[in-house]
């Protein structure tokens, strides 16, 4: 079996791994480099051409989760290659295409949803010629993310995808297969020694914050697709009797997930006894959803009553509002309302939003940061490696692959270059 990491040996994001036997070839992820938008047009075209080459004659592409740095080059593949993803990944890729799509979403029709066994705990393996692929659910900032076990020619490879141990489902790493011949492990956080805060602790921080500034409106800048984070904020709002305002996009996302995972809260399907959600309609988003979204969800969104916007100004301490910088126009209507803007997203994104950050400063609003990484810290990576106990360890999705040698002094490690084939 030959493993070739096309991109990701010395880079966070843009991952693509090829596994090949004489009979078959599969790809694991086909991601867009994180700095894609800032690259020249020539470089962007080159990246697209490469993706097309890698996908050439591929029998199947397996996507670990719905972050663009893992699937963003799918529109550039051949139309007839089979794509496999979990239900959550497939649902969210569809939502992303509806909201931000470039209009070339043909690949969405080639996605096969990976099915689970009857007890819903394990995935059924997929057979691609002489390669057998089994997904394993892992914890990450993307809902329903998975790792893949690849078995062929008597060998076993485990690809972690993006993984962490400090999320609500962090314990899932215990279910990963053991004693594999090779583990391809992500190392996003290896540039720092810092330990990551748990998602449970994030919930506590939000409760504390809601109580500290009890009379203030709380805006929360958070990814509308970070389901586990939204659940933590929802729980904190419930306990502190705050109403959680979500806009059309977030309501749509939550319902899309709630449909296959009923424990995820959604304003369209509120839990009995929980009066938490308030709905804020974004007309432009609703129009886009009407054109391309799921008609059943759209109809229900149109019928949903909206938040009393005057009451937000009258009783700011009653509300927490999930926002994105693109919603600044609406926030400006409450410029004189005592407010806190919580950043619950990677701090690095702040520099991309100068107008938004200036507004917070000008208004004199406090801006606490309540966030934890979607990726494992060094200690967690050690736990994962101890559990999996691989014969060979290969770093991926990291800017510092050489750090693996310090972290795992007793392990056999190989740090290849991009496109360098490794025979197993
Ligand atoms: Zn990710």
Tab-separated table of C-alpha atoms and ligand atoms in Angstrom:
chain	number	residue	atom	x	y	z
A	1	UNK	CA	0.000	0.000	0.000
A	2	UNK	CA	1.350	3.467	-0.855
A	3	UNK	CA	0.538	6.584	1.172
A	4	UNK	CA	1.104	9.989	-0.405
A	5	UNK	CA	0.291	13.156	1.490
A	6	UNK	CA	-0.312	15.586	-1.352
A	7	UNK	CA	-0.685	18.563	0.959
A	8	UNK	CA	-0.448	18.878	4.729
A	9	UNK	CA	3.014	17.560	5.669
A	10	UNK	CA	4.155	21.085	6.648
A	11	UNK	CA	0.906	23.023	6.567
A	12	UNK	CA	-2.286	23.430	8.570
A	13	UNK	CA	-5.213	23.050	6.201
A	14	UNK	CA	-5.581	22.021	2.582
A	15	UNK	CA	-5.140	18.369	3.562
A	16	UNK	CA	-5.206	15.638	0.939
A	17	UNK	CA	-3.923	12.065	1.367
A	18	UNK	CA	-3.797	9.425	-1.342
A	19	UNK	CA	-3.862	5.714	-0.508
A	20	UNK	CA	-3.134	3.391	-3.377
A	21	UNK	CA	-2.854	-0.327	-4.058
A	22	UNK	CA	-2.182	-1.817	-7.513
A	23	UNK	CA	-5.973	-2.199	-7.853
A	24	UNK	CA	-7.456	0.924	-6.306
A	25	UNK	CA	-6.868	4.514	-5.306
A	26	UNK	CA	-8.731	6.586	-2.741
A	27	UNK	CA	-8.314	10.129	-1.419
A	28	UNK	CA	-8.825	11.197	2.187
A	29	UNK	CA	-9.971	14.840	2.215
A	30	UNK	CA	-9.449	17.367	-0.560
A	31	UNK	CA	-9.085	20.642	1.284
A	32	UNK	CA	-8.637	24.234	0.287
A	33	UNK	CA	-5.434	25.805	1.717
A	34	UNK	CA	-6.370	28.216	4.521
A	35	UNK	CA	-4.660	31.140	2.763
A	36	UNK	CA	-6.275	30.345	-0.609
A	37	UNK	CA	-8.112	33.675	-0.922
A	38	UNK	CA	-4.945	35.698	-0.370
A	39	UNK	CA	-2.997	33.831	-3.067
A	40	UNK	CA	-2.549	35.161	-6.614
A	41	UNK	CA	-4.966	34.079	-9.311
A	42	UNK	CA	-2.179	32.101	-10.951
A	43	UNK	CA	-1.488	30.202	-7.702
A	44	UNK	CA	-5.204	29.584	-7.171
A	45	UNK	CA	-5.506	28.087	-10.635
A	46	UNK	CA	-2.450	25.917	-9.975
A	47	UNK	CA	-4.051	24.655	-6.726
A	48	UNK	CA	-7.241	23.762	-8.594
A	49	UNK	CA	-5.284	21.977	-11.333
A	50	UNK	CA	-3.407	19.931	-8.718
A	51	UNK	CA	-6.666	18.875	-7.078
A	52	UNK	CA	-7.952	17.695	-10.424
A	53	UNK	CA	-4.749	15.697	-10.966
A	54	UNK	CA	-4.886	14.081	-7.512
A	55	UNK	CA	-8.506	13.112	-8.023
A	56	UNK	CA	-7.721	11.683	-11.469
A	57	UNK	CA	-8.615	7.985	-11.539
A	58	UNK	CA	-9.527	8.074	-7.843
A	59	UNK	CA	-12.136	5.414	-7.103
A	60	UNK	CA	-13.548	7.364	-4.161
A	61	UNK	CA	-12.947	10.417	-1.970
A	62	UNK	CA	-13.599	10.256	1.787
A	63	UNK	CA	-14.225	13.541	3.620
A	64	UNK	CA	-13.429	13.638	7.354
A	65	UNK	CA	-15.500	16.767	8.176
A	66	UNK	CA	-17.112	19.864	6.752
A	67	UNK	CA	-14.381	22.487	7.252
A	68	UNK	CA	-13.315	23.934	3.894
A	69	UNK	CA	-9.643	23.117	4.515
A	70	UNK	CA	-10.715	19.454	4.259
A	71	UNK	CA	-13.242	19.459	1.422
A	72	UNK	CA	-13.049	22.859	-0.304
A	73	UNK	CA	-11.533	21.567	-3.553
A	74	UNK	CA	-14.299	19.037	-4.232
A	75	UNK	CA	-15.952	21.318	-6.843
A	76	UNK	CA	-12.748	20.925	-8.876
A	77	UNK	CA	-12.894	17.129	-9.129
A	78	UNK	CA	-14.349	14.978	-11.876
A	79	UNK	CA	-18.084	14.752	-11.704
A	80	UNK	CA	-18.263	10.968	-11.585
A	81	UNK	CA	-16.018	10.210	-8.591
A	82	UNK	CA	-17.884	8.823	-5.570
A	83	UNK	CA	-17.654	10.955	-2.411
A	84	UNK	CA	-18.301	9.577	1.086
A	85	UNK	CA	-19.095	11.601	4.216
A	86	UNK	CA	-21.031	11.240	7.482
A	87	UNK	CA	-24.621	12.548	7.694
A	88	UNK	CA	-23.480	15.649	9.605
A	89	UNK	CA	-20.680	16.409	7.171
A	90	UNK	CA	-22.960	15.951	4.162
A	91	UNK	CA	-25.726	18.119	5.697
A	92	UNK	CA	-23.334	20.938	6.516
A	93	UNK	CA	-21.560	20.830	3.163
A	94	UNK	CA	-24.986	21.296	1.651
A	95	UNK	CA	-25.800	24.231	3.949
A	96	UNK	CA	-22.441	25.891	3.159
A	97	UNK	CA	-23.093	25.565	-0.551
A	98	UNK	CA	-26.573	27.078	-0.182
A	99	UNK	CA	-25.295	30.064	1.805
A	100	UNK	CA	-21.854	30.744	0.300
A	101	UNK	CA	-21.726	28.525	-2.793
A	102	UNK	CA	-20.005	29.398	-6.009
A	103	UNK	CA	-22.852	27.806	-7.924
A	104	UNK	CA	-20.888	24.748	-9.112
A	105	UNK	CA	-22.286	22.338	-6.575
A	106	UNK	CA	-22.656	19.272	-8.813
A	107	UNK	CA	-20.381	17.296	-6.504
A	108	UNK	CA	-23.086	17.432	-3.819
A	109	UNK	CA	-25.098	14.957	-5.895
A	110	UNK	CA	-22.235	12.440	-5.693
A	111	UNK	CA	-22.055	12.357	-1.910
A	112	UNK	CA	-22.854	9.002	-0.335
A	113	UNK	CA	-23.782	9.247	3.325
A	114	UNK	CA	-21.799	6.791	5.438
A	115	UNK	CA	-24.277	4.578	7.200
A	116	UNK	CA	-24.184	3.273	10.723
A	117	UNK	CA	-24.840	-0.201	12.036
A	118	UNK	CA	-28.229	-0.915	13.602
A	119	UNK	CA	-27.156	0.075	17.137
A	120	UNK	CA	-26.000	3.448	15.750
A	121	UNK	CA	-22.652	3.164	17.445
A	122	UNK	CA	-20.418	1.953	14.632
A	123	UNK	CA	-20.140	2.806	10.971
A	124	UNK	CA	-20.438	0.159	8.308
A	125	UNK	CA	-17.210	-0.227	6.332
A	126	UNK	CA	-17.022	0.751	2.652
A	127	UNK	CA	-15.228	-1.559	0.258
A	128	UNK	CA	-13.434	0.034	-2.676
A	129	UNK	CA	-11.954	-2.861	-4.663
A	130	UNK	CA	-9.258	-4.277	-2.340
A	131	UNK	CA	-9.389	-1.373	0.138
A	132	UNK	CA	-11.707	-1.406	3.159
A	133	UNK	CA	-12.493	1.939	4.802
A	134	UNK	CA	-14.168	2.276	8.215
A	135	UNK	CA	-15.105	5.668	9.715
A	136	UNK	CA	-14.814	6.362	13.467
A	137	UNK	CA	-16.551	9.355	15.032
A	138	UNK	CA	-14.120	11.782	16.686
A	139	UNK	CA	-14.518	15.038	18.582
A	140	UNK	CA	-13.705	18.230	16.693
A	141	UNK	CA	-15.183	21.712	16.231
A	142	UNK	CA	-17.060	20.294	13.218
A	143	UNK	CA	-20.098	18.229	14.112
A	144	UNK	CA	-20.019	14.508	13.134
A	145	UNK	CA	-16.306	14.611	12.199
A	146	UNK	CA	-14.600	11.267	11.720
A	147	UNK	CA	-11.286	9.461	11.421
A	148	UNK	CA	-10.815	6.719	8.831
A	149	UNK	CA	-9.300	3.257	9.203
A	150	UNK	CA	-7.949	1.993	5.872
A	151	UNK	CA	-7.213	-1.699	5.497
A	152	UNK	CA	-5.554	-3.307	2.461
A	153	UNK	CA	-2.875	-5.874	1.648
A	154	UNK	CA	-2.839	-7.000	5.300
A	155	UNK	CA	-1.959	-3.502	6.538
A	156	UNK	CA	-3.934	-0.971	8.596
A	157	UNK	CA	-3.647	2.815	8.430
A	158	UNK	CA	-5.537	5.228	10.671
A	159	UNK	CA	-6.075	8.822	9.502
A	160	UNK	CA	-7.150	11.050	12.412
A	161	UNK	CA	-8.670	13.911	10.399
A	162	UNK	CA	-9.004	16.820	12.866
A	163	UNK	CA	-9.361	15.559	16.430
A	164	UNK	CA	-9.390	16.717	20.058
A	165	UNK	CA	-9.946	15.248	23.525
A	166	UNK	CA	-11.271	18.297	25.390
A	167	UNK	CA	-14.640	18.529	23.619
A	168	UNK	CA	-17.917	17.054	24.855
A	169	UNK	CA	-17.268	13.806	22.945
A	170	UNK	CA	-13.536	13.822	23.621
A	171	UNK	CA	-13.734	10.330	25.173
A	172	UNK	CA	-14.425	8.913	21.697
A	173	UNK	CA	-10.731	8.536	21.004
A	174	UNK	CA	-10.966	5.414	23.203
A	175	UNK	CA	-12.974	3.791	20.406
A	176	UNK	CA	-10.256	4.264	17.796
A	177	UNK	CA	-8.680	1.044	16.534
A	178	UNK	CA	-5.434	-0.018	18.219
A	179	UNK	CA	-2.093	-1.415	17.024
A	180	UNK	CA	-2.387	-0.053	13.512
A	181	UNK	CA	0.644	-0.163	11.231
A	182	UNK	CA	0.554	3.562	10.660
A	183	UNK	CA	-1.174	6.580	12.218
A	184	UNK	CA	-1.488	9.833	10.277
A	185	UNK	CA	-2.075	12.275	13.130
A	186	UNK	CA	-2.956	15.960	13.020
A	187	UNK	CA	-0.687	18.346	14.947
A	188	UNK	CA	-2.348	21.755	14.560
A	189	UNK	CA	-1.570	22.926	18.097
A	190	UNK	CA	2.004	21.714	18.322
A	191	UNK	CA	3.521	25.175	18.022
A	192	UNK	CA	2.345	25.831	21.614
A	193	UNK	CA	2.617	23.965	24.910
A	194	UNK	CA	-0.668	25.447	26.103
A	195	UNK	CA	-3.294	23.069	27.448
A	196	UNK	CA	-6.773	23.534	26.012
A	197	UNK	CA	-9.809	24.412	28.126
A	198	UNK	CA	-12.678	21.915	27.883
A	199	UNK	CA	-16.001	22.747	26.224
A	200	UNK	CA	-17.661	22.082	29.613
A	201	UNK	CA	-15.484	24.818	31.099
A	202	UNK	CA	-16.493	27.111	28.235
A	203	UNK	CA	-20.098	26.680	29.383
A	204	UNK	CA	-19.081	27.675	32.926
A	205	UNK	CA	-17.257	30.759	31.621
A	206	UNK	CA	-20.358	31.849	29.751
A	207	UNK	CA	-22.506	31.451	32.874
A	208	UNK	CA	-19.986	33.512	34.834
A	209	UNK	CA	-19.930	36.195	32.144
A	210	UNK	CA	-23.741	36.380	31.914
A	211	UNK	CA	-23.887	36.843	35.698
A	212	UNK	CA	-21.025	39.368	35.895
A	213	UNK	CA	-22.631	41.760	33.419
A	214	UNK	CA	-26.157	40.769	34.265
A	215	UNK	CA	-27.730	44.020	32.961
A	216	UNK	CA	-25.953	44.042	29.615
A	217	UNK	CA	-26.835	42.682	26.229
A	218	UNK	CA	-24.335	39.938	25.269
A	219	UNK	CA	-23.365	39.616	21.635
A	220	UNK	CA	-21.499	36.363	20.991
A	221	UNK	CA	-19.330	36.108	17.901
A	222	UNK	CA	-19.317	32.403	17.178
A	223	UNK	CA	-19.280	30.204	14.078
A	224	UNK	CA	-22.816	29.275	13.099
A	225	UNK	CA	-21.505	25.810	12.243
A	226	UNK	CA	-19.755	25.133	15.565
A	227	UNK	CA	-22.666	23.095	16.892
A	228	UNK	CA	-20.997	21.928	20.113
A	229	UNK	CA	-20.147	25.526	21.028
A	230	UNK	CA	-23.677	26.735	20.354
A	231	UNK	CA	-24.945	23.945	22.612
A	232	UNK	CA	-22.667	25.187	25.438
A	233	UNK	CA	-23.926	28.758	24.975
A	234	UNK	CA	-27.512	27.474	24.874
A	235	UNK	CA	-26.986	25.617	28.177
A	236	UNK	CA	-25.465	28.706	29.829
A	237	UNK	CA	-28.361	30.863	28.545
A	238	UNK	CA	-30.881	28.331	29.889
A	239	UNK	CA	-29.324	28.290	33.360
A	240	UNK	CA	-28.975	32.106	33.489
A	241	UNK	CA	-32.500	32.698	32.093
A	242	UNK	CA	-31.230	34.574	29.047
A	243	UNK	CA	-33.016	34.405	25.721
A	244	UNK	CA	-30.672	33.276	22.952
A	245	UNK	CA	-31.243	35.189	19.711
A	246	UNK	CA	-30.304	33.292	16.554
A	247	UNK	CA	-30.645	34.546	12.994
A	248	UNK	CA	-32.024	32.820	9.918
A	249	UNK	CA	-28.740	31.140	8.994
A	250	UNK	CA	-28.050	29.696	12.469
A	251	UNK	CA	-31.684	28.584	12.840
A	252	UNK	CA	-31.427	26.791	9.491
A	253	UNK	CA	-28.141	25.082	10.467
A	254	UNK	CA	-29.491	23.960	13.854
A	255	UNK	CA	-32.619	22.490	12.311
A	256	UNK	CA	-30.588	20.727	9.586
A	257	UNK	CA	-28.592	18.997	12.359
A	258	UNK	CA	-31.574	18.492	14.697
A	259	UNK	CA	-33.289	16.465	11.975
A	260	UNK	CA	-30.791	13.613	12.344
A	261	UNK	CA	-29.661	14.298	15.930
A	262	UNK	CA	-32.693	15.189	18.004
A	263	UNK	CA	-30.644	16.173	21.092
A	264	UNK	CA	-29.342	19.277	19.276
A	265	UNK	CA	-31.537	22.271	20.178
A	266	UNK	CA	-33.249	24.145	17.367
A	267	UNK	CA	-35.608	27.149	17.443
A	268	UNK	CA	-37.823	25.277	14.997
A	269	UNK	CA	-38.086	22.268	17.307
A	270	UNK	CA	-37.809	23.683	20.857
A	271	UNK	CA	-37.501	21.252	23.749
A	272	UNK	CA	-40.447	21.038	26.088
A	273	UNK	CA	-40.029	23.382	29.044
A	274	UNK	CA	-37.123	25.280	27.421
A	275	UNK	CA	-38.075	28.824	26.442
A	276	UNK	CA	-34.595	29.833	25.269
A	277	UNK	CA	-34.536	30.709	21.580
A	278	UNK	CA	-35.635	33.954	19.985
A	279	UNK	CA	-35.546	34.292	16.199
A	280	UNK	CA	-34.058	37.232	14.280
A	281	UNK	CA	-34.961	37.187	10.596
A	282	UNK	CA	-32.271	38.155	8.068
A	283	UNK	CA	-34.289	38.792	4.880
A	284	UNK	CA	-31.314	38.326	2.483
A	285	UNK	CA	-30.489	34.931	4.007
A	286	UNK	CA	-34.117	33.880	3.895
A	287	UNK	CA	-34.244	34.777	0.185
A	288	UNK	CA	-31.130	32.731	-0.519
A	289	UNK	CA	-32.574	29.790	1.383
A	290	UNK	CA	-35.846	30.148	-0.521
A	291	UNK	CA	-33.914	29.855	-3.778
A	292	UNK	CA	-31.706	26.918	-2.849
A	293	UNK	CA	-32.429	25.637	0.667
A	294	UNK	CA	-34.591	22.833	1.932
A	295	UNK	CA	-38.180	24.045	1.230
A	296	UNK	CA	-39.638	22.329	4.290
A	297	UNK	CA	-37.266	24.137	6.708
A	298	UNK	CA	-37.689	27.430	4.814
A	299	UNK	CA	-41.488	27.299	5.137
A	300	UNK	CA	-41.217	26.716	8.873
A	301	UNK	CA	-38.691	29.572	9.223
A	302	UNK	CA	-41.100	31.904	7.453
A	303	UNK	CA	-43.814	30.990	9.944
A	304	UNK	CA	-41.560	31.488	13.003
A	305	UNK	CA	-42.367	34.564	15.100
A	306	UNK	CA	-39.488	37.015	15.438
A	307	UNK	CA	-37.900	38.572	18.502
A	308	UNK	CA	-39.415	41.801	19.884
A	309	UNK	CA	-36.563	44.082	18.749
A	310	UNK	CA	-37.704	46.978	20.964
A	311	UNK	CA	-37.444	44.758	24.033
A	312	UNK	CA	-33.730	44.122	23.289
A	313	UNK	CA	-33.070	47.832	23.942
A	314	UNK	CA	-35.456	47.964	26.930
A	315	UNK	CA	-34.195	44.807	28.677
A	316	UNK	CA	-30.659	44.167	27.384
A	317	UNK	CA	-29.767	41.877	30.301
A	318	UNK	CA	-32.409	39.445	29.123
A	319	UNK	CA	-30.638	38.572	25.872
A	320	UNK	CA	-27.599	36.813	24.395
A	321	UNK	CA	-27.296	37.187	20.639
A	322	UNK	CA	-25.222	34.955	18.361
A	323	UNK	CA	-23.705	37.286	15.778
A	324	UNK	CA	-21.077	37.498	13.040
A	325	UNK	CA	-19.219	40.675	11.969
A	326	UNK	CA	-21.395	40.774	8.828
A	327	UNK	CA	-24.328	41.607	11.154
A	328	UNK	CA	-22.768	44.884	12.336
A	329	UNK	CA	-25.513	46.842	10.540
A	330	UNK	CA	-28.110	45.355	12.893
A	331	UNK	CA	-25.926	45.730	15.974
A	332	UNK	CA	-25.431	49.443	15.261
A	333	UNK	CA	-29.128	49.960	15.961
A	334	UNK	CA	-28.314	49.159	19.596
A	335	UNK	CA	-25.164	51.303	19.774
A	336	UNK	CA	-26.415	52.999	22.955
A	337	UNK	CA	-27.513	49.788	24.643
A	338	UNK	CA	-25.091	48.635	27.400
A	339	UNK	CA	-23.409	45.621	25.815
A	340	UNK	CA	-20.611	43.059	25.953
A	341	UNK	CA	-19.197	41.464	22.806
A	342	UNK	CA	-17.838	37.988	23.531
A	343	UNK	CA	-15.433	36.535	20.981
A	344	UNK	CA	-15.997	32.778	20.885
A	345	UNK	CA	-13.886	32.057	17.847
A	346	UNK	CA	-10.137	31.877	17.137
A	347	UNK	CA	-8.628	35.313	17.998
A	348	UNK	CA	-6.739	35.427	14.702
A	349	UNK	CA	-9.995	36.194	12.871
A	350	UNK	CA	-10.286	39.536	14.671
A	351	UNK	CA	-7.624	41.172	12.497
A	352	UNK	CA	-9.709	40.368	9.391
A	353	UNK	CA	-12.611	42.418	10.785
A	354	UNK	CA	-11.188	45.914	11.483
A	355	UNK	CA	-14.514	47.748	11.056
A	356	UNK	CA	-16.232	45.410	13.512
A	357	UNK	CA	-13.408	45.572	16.067
A	358	UNK	CA	-13.221	49.398	15.759
A	359	UNK	CA	-16.934	49.646	16.459
A	360	UNK	CA	-16.548	47.598	19.668
A	361	UNK	CA	-13.679	49.832	20.805
A	362	UNK	CA	-15.459	53.068	19.878
A	363	UNK	CA	-18.556	52.037	21.807
A	364	UNK	CA	-16.365	51.134	24.802
A	365	UNK	CA	-17.894	47.648	25.056
A	366	UNK	CA	-15.873	45.006	26.864
A	367	UNK	CA	-14.713	42.190	24.629
A	368	UNK	CA	-13.918	39.009	26.602
A	369	UNK	CA	-12.581	35.972	24.760
A	370	UNK	CA	-14.301	32.702	25.647
A	371	UNK	CA	-12.999	30.068	23.307
A	372	UNK	CA	-11.099	26.806	23.103
A	373	UNK	CA	-9.416	25.131	20.166
A	374	UNK	CA	-11.038	22.528	17.932
A	375	UNK	CA	-7.743	20.625	17.912
A	376	UNK	CA	-5.927	18.438	20.415
A	377	UNK	CA	-3.230	19.933	22.630
A	378	UNK	CA	0.140	18.183	23.011
A	379	UNK	CA	-0.964	16.175	26.067
A	380	UNK	CA	-4.055	14.893	24.259
A	381	UNK	CA	-2.011	13.883	21.222
A	382	UNK	CA	0.139	11.800	23.579
A	383	UNK	CA	-2.986	10.110	24.987
A	384	UNK	CA	-4.249	9.360	21.501
A	385	UNK	CA	-0.915	7.864	20.427
A	386	UNK	CA	-0.707	5.834	23.634
A	387	UNK	CA	-4.152	4.412	22.897
A	388	UNK	CA	-3.654	3.718	19.180
A	389	UNK	CA	-0.076	2.456	19.674
A	390	UNK	CA	0.902	2.658	15.990
A	391	UNK	CA	3.918	1.027	14.360
A	392	UNK	CA	4.676	4.221	12.446
A	393	UNK	CA	3.602	7.778	13.209
A	394	UNK	CA	3.278	10.415	10.457
A	395	UNK	CA	2.432	14.047	11.301
A	396	UNK	CA	-0.092	15.890	9.136
A	397	UNK	CA	-2.030	19.189	9.335
A	398	UNK	CA	0.807	20.875	11.205
A	399	UNK	CA	3.305	23.654	10.596
A	400	UNK	CA	5.859	21.970	12.880
A	401	UNK	CA	6.079	18.223	12.073
A	402	UNK	CA	9.556	18.061	13.670
A	403	UNK	CA	7.883	18.641	17.095
A	404	UNK	CA	6.573	15.071	16.930
A	405	UNK	CA	10.104	13.782	17.671
A	406	UNK	CA	10.174	15.691	20.994
A	407	UNK	CA	6.636	14.725	21.905
A	408	UNK	CA	7.001	11.035	21.044
A	409	UNK	CA	10.666	10.153	21.721
A	410	UNK	CA	9.996	6.394	21.779
A	411	UNK	CA	8.027	6.201	18.545
A	412	UNK	CA	9.035	5.540	14.960
A	413	UNK	CA	8.196	8.775	13.173
A	414	UNK	CA	8.441	9.730	9.555
A	415	UNK	CA	8.067	13.311	8.317
A	416	UNK	CA	7.682	13.157	4.527
A	417	UNK	CA	7.472	16.080	2.128
A	418	UNK	CA	4.271	16.833	0.218
A	419	UNK	CA	3.777	14.373	-2.666
A	420	UNK	CA	6.475	11.999	-1.370
A	421	UNK	CA	5.177	8.398	-1.593
A	422	UNK	CA	5.644	6.120	1.412
A	423	UNK	CA	5.478	2.348	0.921
A	424	UNK	CA	3.918	0.489	3.800
B	1	LIG	ZN1	-11.353	21.111	10.988
